[in-house]
CSV table of C-alpha atoms in Angstrom, one decimal:
chain,number,residue,atom,x,y,z
A,164,MET,CA,28.4,12.6,-9.9
A,165,LYS,CA,29.8,9.5,-11.2
A,166,ASN,CA,29.3,5.8,-10.1
A,167,ARG,CA,27.0,6.8,-7.4
A,168,LYS,CA,25.2,3.7,-6.1
A,169,GLY,CA,21.7,3.0,-6.8
A,170,PHE,CA,19.1,2.2,-4.0
A,171,THR,CA,15.7,0.9,-3.4
A,172,LEU,CA,13.2,3.1,-1.5
A,173,TRP,CA,10.4,0.7,-0.5
A,174,LEU,CA,7.2,2.7,0.3
A,175,THR,CA,4.6,0.5,2.0
A,176,GLY,CA,1.3,1.6,3.4
A,177,LEU,CA,-2.5,1.3,2.8
A,178,SER,CA,-4.4,2.4,-0.1
A,179,GLY,CA,-4.8,6.2,-0.1
A,180,ALA,CA,-1.9,6.7,2.4
A,181,GLY,CA,-0.1,8.8,0.0
A,182,LYS,CA,2.5,6.5,-1.6
A,183,THR,CA,2.0,7.7,-5.1
A,184,THR,CA,2.0,11.4,-4.2
A,185,LEU,CA,5.0,11.1,-2.0
A,186,ALA,CA,6.9,9.0,-4.8
A,187,ALA,CA,6.3,11.7,-7.3
A,188,LEU,CA,7.5,14.6,-5.0
A,189,LEU,CA,10.6,12.4,-4.1
A,190,ALA,CA,11.4,11.7,-7.7
A,191,THR,CA,11.2,15.4,-8.5
A,192,GLU,CA,13.5,16.3,-5.6
A,193,LEU,CA,16.0,13.5,-6.5
A,194,ARG,CA,16.2,14.4,-10.1
A,195,ALA,CA,16.9,18.0,-9.3
A,196,ARG,CA,19.9,16.6,-7.4
A,197,GLY,CA,21.0,14.7,-10.7
A,198,VAL,CA,19.9,11.3,-9.3
A,199,ASN,CA,18.5,8.8,-11.9
A,200,VAL,CA,15.1,7.8,-10.5
A,201,GLU,CA,12.4,5.4,-11.5
A,202,VAL,CA,9.1,5.1,-9.8
A,203,LEU,CA,7.3,1.8,-9.9
A,204,ASP,CA,3.9,2.6,-9.0
A,205,GLY,CA,1.7,-0.4,-7.8
A,206,ASP,CA,-1.3,0.4,-9.9
A,207,GLU,CA,0.8,1.2,-13.0
A,208,PHE,CA,2.8,-1.9,-12.5
A,209,ARG,CA,-0.3,-4.1,-12.5
A,210,THR,CA,-1.1,-2.7,-16.0
A,211,ASN,CA,2.4,-3.1,-17.4
A,212,LEU,CA,3.8,-6.2,-15.8
A,213,SER,CA,1.2,-8.1,-13.9
A,214,LYS,CA,-2.1,-7.9,-15.8
A,215,GLY,CA,-4.1,-10.9,-15.1
A,216,LEU,CA,-3.0,-11.2,-11.4
A,217,GLY,CA,-5.6,-10.9,-8.9
A,218,PHE,CA,-5.6,-10.1,-5.3
A,219,SER,CA,-5.2,-13.4,-3.6
A,220,LYS,CA,-2.3,-13.8,-1.2
A,221,GLU,CA,-0.4,-15.8,-3.9
A,222,ASP,CA,-1.1,-13.2,-6.7
A,223,ARG,CA,-0.2,-10.2,-4.5
A,224,ASP,CA,3.1,-11.9,-3.5
A,225,THR,CA,3.8,-12.4,-7.2
A,226,ASN,CA,3.2,-8.9,-8.0
A,227,ILE,CA,5.5,-7.7,-5.3
A,228,ARG,CA,8.3,-10.3,-6.3
A,229,ARG,CA,8.0,-8.8,-9.8
A,230,ILE,CA,8.3,-5.2,-8.6
A,231,GLY,CA,11.3,-6.3,-6.5
A,232,TYR,CA,12.8,-7.8,-9.4
A,233,VAL,CA,12.8,-4.7,-11.5
A,234,CYS,CA,13.9,-2.6,-8.6
A,235,ARG,CA,16.8,-5.1,-8.3
A,236,LEU,CA,17.7,-4.6,-12.0
A,237,LEU,CA,17.6,-0.9,-11.7
A,238,SER,CA,19.1,-0.1,-8.4
A,239,ARG,CA,22.0,-2.5,-9.2
A,240,ASN,CA,22.8,-0.3,-12.1
A,241,GLY,CA,22.9,2.9,-10.2
A,242,VAL,CA,19.3,4.0,-10.4
A,243,GLY,CA,17.4,5.3,-7.4
A,244,THR,CA,14.3,3.1,-7.6
A,245,VAL,CA,11.0,4.0,-5.6
A,246,SER,CA,8.4,1.4,-5.2
A,247,ALA,CA,5.0,2.7,-4.3
A,248,ALA,CA,2.8,-0.5,-3.9
A,249,ILE,CA,0.8,-1.5,-0.8
A,250,SER,CA,2.8,-4.6,-0.4
A,251,PRO,CA,0.9,-5.9,2.6
A,252,TYR,CA,2.9,-8.9,3.5
A,253,ARG,CA,5.9,-8.8,5.6
A,254,SER,CA,7.5,-11.8,4.4
A,255,VAL,CA,7.5,-10.9,0.7
A,256,ARG,CA,8.8,-7.4,1.7
A,257,ASP,CA,11.6,-9.1,3.6
A,258,GLU,CA,12.4,-11.5,0.7
A,259,VAL,CA,12.7,-8.5,-1.6
A,260,ARG,CA,15.0,-6.8,0.8
A,261,ARG,CA,17.2,-9.9,1.0
A,262,ALA,CA,17.4,-10.1,-2.8
A,263,ILE,CA,18.4,-6.6,-3.1
A,264,GLU,CA,20.8,-6.3,-0.3
A,265,ARG,CA,22.5,-9.5,-1.9
A,266,GLU,CA,23.4,-7.1,-4.7
A,267,ASP,CA,25.2,-4.9,-2.2
A,268,VAL,CA,22.4,-2.2,-2.8
A,269,GLU,CA,20.6,-0.5,0.0
A,270,PHE,CA,16.9,-1.1,0.7
A,271,ILE,CA,15.2,1.3,2.6
A,272,GLU,CA,11.7,0.4,3.9
A,273,VAL,CA,9.4,3.4,4.4
A,274,PHE,CA,6.2,3.0,6.2
A,275,VAL,CA,3.7,5.5,4.9
A,276,LYS,CA,1.5,5.4,7.9
A,277,CYS,CA,-2.1,6.8,8.2
A,278,PRO,CA,-4.8,5.8,10.6
A,279,ILE,CA,-7.5,3.8,8.7
A,280,ALA,CA,-10.2,6.3,10.0
A,281,VAL,CA,-8.4,9.0,8.1
A,282,LEU,CA,-8.1,7.0,5.0
A,283,ALA,CA,-11.8,6.1,5.1
A,284,GLU,CA,-12.5,9.9,5.4
A,285,ARG,CA,-10.3,10.8,2.4
A,286,ASP,CA,-11.5,7.7,0.6
A,287,VAL,CA,-9.8,8.9,-2.7
A,288,LYS,CA,-11.0,6.3,-4.8
A,289,GLY,CA,-14.2,5.6,-3.0
A,290,LEU,CA,-13.1,2.1,-2.1
A,291,TYR,CA,-13.1,2.3,1.7
A,292,LYS,CA,-16.8,3.0,1.9
A,293,GLU,CA,-17.4,-0.1,-0.4
A,294,ALA,CA,-15.1,-2.2,1.6
A,295,LEU,CA,-16.5,-1.2,5.0
A,296,ALA,CA,-20.0,-1.8,3.7
A,297,GLY,CA,-18.7,-5.5,3.0
A,298,ARG,CA,-19.3,-5.0,-0.7
A,299,LEU,CA,-15.6,-5.1,-1.7
A,300,LYS,CA,-13.7,-8.4,-0.8
A,301,GLY,CA,-10.0,-8.5,-0.4
A,302,PHE,CA,-9.6,-4.9,0.3
A,303,THR,CA,-6.3,-4.3,2.2
A,304,GLY,CA,-6.8,-3.1,5.7
A,305,VAL,CA,-10.5,-3.9,5.9
A,306,SER,CA,-11.3,-7.1,4.4
A,307,ASP,CA,-7.7,-8.4,3.7
A,308,PRO,CA,-4.6,-8.1,5.8
A,309,TYR,CA,-2.0,-5.4,6.1
A,310,GLU,CA,1.0,-6.4,8.0
A,311,GLU,CA,2.6,-3.2,9.3
A,312,PRO,CA,6.5,-3.2,9.2
A,313,LEU,CA,8.1,-4.2,12.4
A,314,ALA,CA,11.3,-2.2,12.0
A,315,PRO,CA,11.0,0.2,9.0
A,316,ASP,CA,13.9,2.3,8.2
A,317,VAL,CA,11.7,5.4,8.1
A,318,ILE,CA,8.2,6.2,9.2
A,319,VAL,CA,6.2,9.0,7.8
A,320,GLU,CA,2.8,9.9,9.2
A,321,THR,CA,0.7,11.4,6.5
A,322,ASP,CA,-2.1,12.4,8.6
A,323,ARG,CA,0.2,14.7,10.6
A,324,GLU,CA,2.9,15.9,8.1
A,325,THR,CA,2.8,18.0,5.0
A,326,VAL,CA,3.8,16.0,1.9
A,327,GLU,CA,7.0,18.0,1.8
A,328,SER,CA,7.9,17.3,5.4
A,329,SER,CA,7.3,13.5,4.7
A,330,SER,CA,9.6,13.9,1.6
A,331,SER,CA,12.2,15.7,3.5
A,332,ILE,CA,12.4,13.1,6.2
A,333,ILE,CA,13.2,10.4,3.5
A,334,ILE,CA,15.6,12.6,1.6
A,335,ARG,CA,17.4,13.3,4.8
A,336,GLU,CA,17.8,9.4,5.5
A,337,LEU,CA,19.2,9.1,1.9
A,338,GLU,CA,21.7,11.8,2.6
A,339,GLN,CA,22.8,10.4,5.8
A,340,ARG,CA,23.5,7.1,4.1
A,341,GLY,CA,25.6,8.9,1.5
A,342,LEU,CA,23.4,7.7,-1.2
A,343,ILE,CA,22.6,11.1,-2.7
A,344,PRO,CA,24.5,14.4,-2.8
A,345,GLU,CA,23.6,16.9,0.0
A,346,VAL,CA,22.2,20.2,-1.2
A,347,ASP,CA,24.1,23.3,-0.8
A,348,LEU,CA,21.5,25.3,1.2
A,349,SER,CA,23.0,28.6,0.4
A,350,ARG,CA,22.0,28.1,-3.3
A,351,PRO,CA,18.4,28.5,-4.4
A,352,ARG,CA,16.3,25.4,-4.0
A,353,ILE,CA,14.6,23.9,-6.9
A,354,VAL,CA,11.7,22.6,-5.0
A,355,SER,CA,9.8,25.5,-3.6
A,356,SER,CA,9.2,25.5,0.2
A,357,GLY,CA,7.0,28.6,0.0
A,358,PHE,CA,3.9,26.7,-0.3
A,359,SER,CA,3.3,23.4,1.7
A,360,ARG,CA,0.9,21.1,-0.1
A,361,ARG,CA,-1.0,19.4,2.8
A,362,TRP,CA,-1.8,15.8,2.6
A,363,ARG,CA,-5.7,15.7,2.3
A,364,SER,CA,-6.2,16.2,5.9
A,365,ALA,CA,-8.9,14.6,8.0
A,366,ALA,CA,-7.6,15.4,11.3
A,367,LYS,CA,-11.0,16.4,12.6
A,368,SER,CA,-12.8,13.4,11.6
A,369,SER,CA,-10.0,11.3,12.9
A,370,ARG,CA,-10.6,12.9,16.4
A,371,ARG,CA,-14.4,12.5,16.0
A,372,VAL,CA,-13.8,8.7,15.4
A,373,THR,CA,-11.7,8.5,18.5
A,374,ALA,CA,-14.4,10.1,20.5
A,375,ALA,CA,-17.1,7.9,19.1
A,376,GLY,CA,-16.9,5.4,22.0
A,377,GLY,CA,-15.9,1.8,22.4
A,378,GLY,CA,-15.5,-1.0,19.9
A,379,SER,CA,-12.9,-1.8,17.4
A,380,SER,CA,-11.9,1.0,14.8
A,381,LEU,CA,-13.6,-0.9,12.1
A,382,THR,CA,-16.8,-1.1,14.0
A,383,ILE,CA,-16.7,2.6,14.7
A,384,LEU,CA,-15.9,3.4,11.2
A,385,LYS,CA,-18.8,1.1,9.9
A,386,ARG,CA,-21.1,3.0,12.4
A,387,LEU,CA,-20.0,6.4,11.2
A,388,PHE,CA,-19.9,5.8,7.5
A,389,LEU,CA,-22.7,3.5,6.8
A,390,ASN,CA,-25.2,5.4,9.2
A,391,LYS,CA,-26.9,2.1,10.2
A,392,PRO,CA,-26.4,-0.3,13.1
A,393,ILE,CA,-23.9,-3.0,12.7
A,394,ARG,CA,-25.2,-6.4,13.2
A,395,LYS,CA,-23.4,-8.6,15.7
A,396,ARG,CA,-22.0,-11.8,14.0
B,171,MET,CA,32.7,7.5,-18.7
B,172,LYS,CA,29.9,9.8,-17.6
B,173,ASN,CA,26.3,10.2,-18.7
B,174,ARG,CA,26.7,7.7,-21.6
B,175,LYS,CA,23.3,6.8,-23.0
B,176,GLY,CA,21.9,3.5,-22.7
B,177,PHE,CA,20.6,1.3,-25.5
B,178,THR,CA,18.5,-1.6,-26.2
B,179,LEU,CA,20.1,-4.5,-28.2
B,180,TRP,CA,17.2,-6.6,-29.3
B,181,LEU,CA,18.3,-10.0,-30.4
B,182,THR,CA,15.7,-11.9,-32.3
B,183,GLY,CA,15.8,-15.4,-33.8
B,184,LEU,CA,14.6,-19.0,-33.5
B,185,SER,CA,15.2,-21.2,-30.5
B,186,GLY,CA,18.7,-22.5,-30.5
B,187,ALA,CA,19.9,-19.9,-32.9
B,188,GLY,CA,22.4,-18.6,-30.2
B,189,LYS,CA,20.8,-15.6,-28.6
B,190,THR,CA,21.6,-16.5,-25.0
B,191,THR,CA,25.3,-17.5,-25.9
B,192,LEU,CA,25.7,-14.3,-27.9
B,193,ALA,CA,24.1,-12.1,-25.1
B,194,ALA,CA,26.5,-13.5,-22.5
B,195,LEU,CA,29.6,-12.8,-24.6
B,196,LEU,CA,28.3,-9.3,-25.4
B,197,ALA,CA,27.7,-8.7,-21.8
B,198,THR,CA,31.3,-9.7,-20.8
B,199,GLU,CA,32.7,-7.5,-23.6
B,200,LEU,CA,30.7,-4.6,-22.8
B,201,ARG,CA,31.3,-4.7,-19.1
B,202,ALA,CA,35.0,-5.0,-19.9
B,203,ARG,CA,34.5,-1.5,-21.4
B,204,GLY,CA,32.9,-0.1,-18.3
B,205,VAL,CA,29.2,-0.3,-19.8
B,206,ASN,CA,26.5,-1.1,-17.3
B,207,VAL,CA,24.7,-4.1,-19.0
B,208,GLU,CA,21.7,-6.1,-18.2
B,209,VAL,CA,20.6,-9.3,-20.2
B,210,LEU,CA,16.9,-10.1,-20.2
B,211,ASP,CA,16.9,-13.7,-21.3
B,212,GLY,CA,13.6,-14.9,-22.7
B,213,ASP,CA,13.5,-18.1,-20.7
B,214,GLU,CA,14.6,-16.5,-17.5
B,215,PHE,CA,12.2,-13.6,-17.8
B,216,ARG,CA,9.3,-16.1,-18.2
B,217,THR,CA,10.3,-17.4,-14.8
B,218,ASN,CA,10.6,-14.0,-13.1
B,219,LEU,CA,8.1,-11.9,-14.7
B,220,SER,CA,5.7,-13.9,-16.9
B,221,LYS,CA,5.0,-17.2,-15.0
B,222,GLY,CA,1.5,-18.3,-16.0
B,223,LEU,CA,1.8,-16.9,-19.6
B,224,GLY,CA,1.6,-19.5,-22.4
B,225,PHE,CA,2.6,-19.5,-26.0
B,226,SER,CA,-0.6,-18.2,-27.6
B,227,LYS,CA,0.0,-15.1,-29.9
B,228,GLU,CA,-1.6,-13.0,-27.2
B,229,ASP,CA,0.7,-14.4,-24.4
B,230,ARG,CA,3.7,-14.3,-26.4
B,231,ASP,CA,3.0,-10.6,-27.3
B,232,THR,CA,2.3,-9.8,-23.6
B,233,ASN,CA,5.7,-11.4,-22.7
B,234,ILE,CA,7.5,-9.4,-25.3
B,235,ARG,CA,5.8,-6.1,-24.3
B,236,ARG,CA,6.9,-6.8,-20.7
B,237,ILE,CA,10.5,-7.5,-21.8
B,238,GLY,CA,10.3,-4.3,-23.8
B,239,TYR,CA,8.9,-2.3,-20.7
B,240,VAL,CA,11.8,-3.3,-18.6
B,241,CYS,CA,14.4,-2.6,-21.5
B,242,ARG,CA,12.8,0.8,-21.7
B,243,LEU,CA,13.1,1.5,-17.9
B,244,LEU,CA,16.7,0.3,-17.9
B,245,SER,CA,18.0,1.8,-21.1
B,246,ARG,CA,16.5,5.3,-20.3
B,247,ASN,CA,18.6,5.3,-17.3
B,248,GLY,CA,21.9,4.7,-19.1
B,249,VAL,CA,22.0,0.8,-19.0
B,250,GLY,CA,23.0,-1.1,-22.0
B,251,THR,CA,20.1,-3.7,-22.2
B,252,VAL,CA,20.3,-6.9,-24.2
B,253,SER,CA,17.1,-8.8,-24.8
B,254,ALA,CA,17.5,-12.5,-25.9
B,255,ALA,CA,13.9,-13.5,-26.5
B,256,ILE,CA,12.6,-15.2,-29.7
B,257,SER,CA,10.1,-12.4,-30.3
B,258,PRO,CA,8.6,-14.0,-33.2
B,259,TYR,CA,6.1,-11.3,-34.1
B,260,ARG,CA,7.2,-8.3,-36.1
B,261,SER,CA,4.3,-6.0,-35.0
B,262,VAL,CA,5.3,-6.2,-31.4
B,263,ARG,CA,9.0,-5.9,-32.0
B,264,ASP,CA,8.1,-2.7,-33.9
B,265,GLU,CA,5.9,-1.5,-31.1
B,266,VAL,CA,8.7,-2.0,-28.5
B,267,ARG,CA,11.0,-0.2,-30.9
B,268,ARG,CA,8.7,2.8,-31.1
B,269,ALA,CA,8.2,2.9,-27.2
B,270,ILE,CA,12.0,2.9,-26.8
B,271,GLU,CA,12.9,5.3,-29.4
B,272,ARG,CA,10.1,7.7,-27.9
B,273,GLU,CA,12.5,7.9,-24.9
B,274,ASP,CA,15.3,9.1,-27.3
B,275,VAL,CA,17.0,5.8,-26.7
B,276,GLU,CA,18.6,3.7,-29.6
B,277,PHE,CA,16.9,0.4,-30.4
B,278,ILE,CA,19.1,-2.0,-32.3
B,279,GLU,CA,17.4,-4.9,-33.9
B,280,VAL,CA,19.8,-7.9,-34.4
B,281,PHE,CA,18.7,-10.8,-36.4
B,282,VAL,CA,20.4,-13.9,-35.0
B,283,LYS,CA,19.9,-15.9,-38.3
B,284,CYS,CA,20.5,-19.7,-38.7
B,285,PRO,CA,18.7,-22.0,-41.1
B,286,ILE,CA,16.2,-24.3,-39.4
B,287,ALA,CA,18.1,-27.3,-40.8
B,288,VAL,CA,21.1,-26.4,-38.7
B,289,LEU,CA,18.9,-25.6,-35.6
B,290,ALA,CA,17.3,-29.1,-36.0
B,291,GLU,CA,20.7,-30.8,-36.3
B,292,ARG,CA,22.0,-28.9,-33.1
B,293,ASP,CA,18.7,-29.3,-31.5
B,294,VAL,CA,20.0,-28.1,-28.0
B,295,LYS,CA,17.0,-28.8,-25.9
B,296,GLY,CA,15.8,-31.7,-28.1
B,297,LEU,CA,12.7,-29.7,-29.1
B,298,TYR,CA,13.0,-29.5,-32.7
B,299,LYS,CA,12.7,-33.3,-33.1
B,300,GLU,CA,9.5,-33.3,-31.0
B,301,ALA,CA,8.2,-30.4,-33.0
B,302,LEU,CA,9.0,-31.9,-36.3
B,303,ALA,CA,7.4,-35.1,-35.2
B,304,GLY,CA,4.3,-33.1,-34.6
B,305,ARG,CA,4.2,-33.8,-30.9
B,306,LEU,CA,5.0,-30.2,-29.9
B,307,LYS,CA,2.3,-27.6,-30.8
B,308,GLY,CA,3.3,-24.0,-30.9
B,309,PHE,CA,7.0,-24.5,-31.6
B,310,THR,CA,8.4,-21.3,-33.2
B,311,GLY,CA,9.5,-22.0,-36.8
B,312,VAL,CA,8.0,-25.3,-37.0
B,313,SER,CA,4.4,-25.4,-35.8
B,314,ASP,CA,4.2,-21.6,-34.9
B,315,PRO,CA,5.2,-18.5,-37.0
B,316,TYR,CA,8.5,-16.8,-36.9
B,317,GLU,CA,8.5,-13.4,-38.8
B,318,GLU,CA,12.0,-12.5,-39.9
B,319,PRO,CA,12.8,-8.8,-39.5
B,320,LEU,CA,12.4,-6.9,-42.8
B,321,ALA,CA,15.1,-4.3,-42.1
B,322,PRO,CA,17.2,-5.4,-39.0
B,323,ASP,CA,20.0,-3.1,-37.9
B,324,VAL,CA,22.4,-6.0,-37.8
B,325,ILE,CA,22.3,-9.6,-39.2
B,326,VAL,CA,24.6,-12.2,-37.6
B,327,GLU,CA,24.6,-15.8,-39.1
B,328,THR,CA,25.5,-18.3,-36.5
B,329,ASP,CA,25.8,-21.2,-38.9
B,330,ARG,CA,28.8,-19.4,-40.6
B,331,GLU,CA,30.5,-17.2,-38.0
B,332,THR,CA,32.1,-18.0,-34.7
B,333,VAL,CA,30.5,-16.6,-31.6
B,334,GLU,CA,33.4,-14.0,-31.3
B,335,SER,CA,32.7,-12.9,-34.9
B,336,SER,CA,29.0,-12.4,-34.4
B,337,SER,CA,29.7,-10.4,-31.1
B,338,SER,CA,32.3,-8.3,-32.8
B,339,ILE,CA,29.9,-7.4,-35.6
B,340,ILE,CA,27.4,-6.1,-33.0
B,341,ILE,CA,30.1,-4.3,-31.0
B,342,ARG,CA,31.3,-2.6,-34.1
B,343,GLU,CA,27.9,-1.3,-34.6
B,344,LEU,CA,27.5,0.0,-31.1
B,345,GLU,CA,31.0,1.8,-31.5
B,346,GLN,CA,29.9,3.5,-34.8
B,347,ARG,CA,26.8,4.7,-33.2
B,348,GLY,CA,28.9,6.2,-30.6
B,349,LEU,CA,27.0,4.2,-27.9
B,350,ILE,CA,30.0,2.5,-26.3
B,351,PRO,CA,33.8,3.7,-26.0
B,352,GLU,CA,36.0,2.2,-28.7
B,353,VAL,CA,38.7,0.0,-27.5
B,354,ASP,CA,42.5,1.0,-27.9
B,355,LEU,CA,43.7,-1.9,-30.0
B,356,SER,CA,47.3,-1.3,-28.9
B,357,ARG,CA,46.4,-2.4,-25.5
B,358,PRO,CA,45.8,-6.0,-24.5
B,359,ARG,CA,42.3,-7.1,-25.1
B,360,ILE,CA,40.2,-8.5,-22.4
B,361,VAL,CA,38.3,-11.0,-24.4
B,362,SER,CA,40.8,-13.4,-25.7
B,363,SER,CA,40.8,-13.9,-29.4
B,364,GLY,CA,43.4,-16.7,-29.3
B,365,PHE,CA,40.6,-19.3,-29.3
B,366,SER,CA,37.5,-19.0,-31.3
B,367,ARG,CA,34.6,-20.8,-29.7
B,368,ARG,CA,32.6,-22.0,-32.7
B,369,TRP,CA,28.9,-22.1,-32.8
B,370,ARG,CA,27.9,-25.7,-32.5
B,371,SER,CA,28.3,-26.1,-36.3
B,372,ALA,CA,26.2,-28.3,-38.3
B,373,ALA,CA,27.5,-27.2,-41.7
B,374,LYS,CA,27.8,-30.8,-43.1
B,375,SER,CA,24.4,-31.8,-42.2
B,376,SER,CA,23.1,-28.5,-43.6
B,377,ARG,CA,24.7,-29.4,-46.9
B,378,ARG,CA,23.3,-32.9,-46.7
B,379,VAL,CA,19.7,-31.4,-46.2
B,380,THR,CA,20.2,-29.3,-49.1
B,381,ALA,CA,21.3,-32.3,-51.2
B,382,ALA,CA,18.3,-34.4,-50.1
B,383,GLY,CA,16.2,-33.6,-53.0
B,384,GLY,CA,12.9,-31.7,-53.6
B,385,GLY,CA,10.2,-30.6,-51.2
B,386,SER,CA,10.0,-27.9,-48.6
B,387,SER,CA,12.7,-27.7,-46.1
B,388,LEU,CA,10.4,-28.9,-43.3
B,389,THR,CA,9.4,-32.0,-45.3
B,390,ILE,CA,13.0,-32.8,-46.0
B,391,LEU,CA,13.8,-32.3,-42.2
B,392,LYS,CA,11.0,-34.5,-41.1
B,393,ARG,CA,12.3,-37.2,-43.6
B,394,LEU,CA,15.9,-36.9,-42.3
B,395,PHE,CA,15.0,-36.7,-38.5
B,396,LEU,CA,12.2,-39.0,-38.2
B,397,ASN,CA,13.4,-41.8,-40.5
B,398,LYS,CA,10.0,-42.6,-41.7
B,399,PRO,CA,7.9,-41.5,-44.7
B,400,ILE,CA,5.9,-38.4,-44.4
B,401,ARG,CA,2.2,-38.7,-45.0
B,402,LYS,CA,0.8,-36.5,-47.5
B,403,ARG,CA,-2.1,-34.4,-46.1
């Protein structure tokens, strides 16, 4: 495979939605097809290139611009670059898209979608509980904005799909755009499909939340997770 | 040319020594040979990825670590990466070298050498005069340290060589390491050698400085450039 073009796969979604897990599986699958891949994980990037930046809108925007800059350098040199950062603000995501498309490189925005109720149930890092209790300021989706993509190129729903399904949907998109070689299905696959790793599923609790009666989803969540009445403000 | 390995060409030297000019010529020459190249210019990098960092040792080290990180991502994906940052501290240059060599990628340290007297005469950005007058704190080589490489892979002397000669010396090193294709000299060259762009030469003033009598070179420079007696401290 020579002179194949790079691309930027831009995963956006709330904390815990599955961006890092998905990026890792995508990288494995793409490398198995001979594609050069770099994953820029939001958390890791903050350590390496954005230490000292906080979580104000300005600092978040700066962080995303930096990730976008590195994606641009890599993908214009033929590397398949996967960004796995929350990237809550639409305008900066669009700004990064424009900068990358100006290099004649494809930018594929993937909305890694999961209802906040499920995320709070998963609560991988124990942060949703803190945020819902009002003890964590600036937490995306609870005490800080998350602007959903208006027209993402791909949507994966991690509360309904297996990790493999979500990955396949994205891989298929890359194939259809001619950005990666298609796999000859008559030959043995490298990524096993015998086992399906499930996203840490919380479908049941999701249903429970839906059934919990009126009020905004945040109010319901607070009622469920904090086990105490919510004061009206 | 397929699957050729990337490399990191690390130019280090004082401000005004010619790193940016040399990096630009190297990029042109390398691209003409079909090599993917990215130049990470120190000043430009500060705008894109290190805004807010100052010039303390800690901030300088952080900046260099970041450049090193991006060099590593690029060069391990087959890109020829050229860093053109002062990078005054030996320990961080060595740290970056180790991180890159750990990826099985070659790191070539190039000392872009020029006597401070010549740099002060060139004074491209008008900063040496300010620094020598004591009005600019933290200026590398005058009011802040510059640790020369102890065992650079290549030395170019920009007060004695043309830009093309310096570039050729480095290109030759890359050829000998098998990192870039050798050029068939029977075919016309893309980089013209008819004209030799000279480094902004200050050989005469350099001689004048040497002849100016005793004292450290900084003292002599101050005497020459400030046209006033230097107070003993």
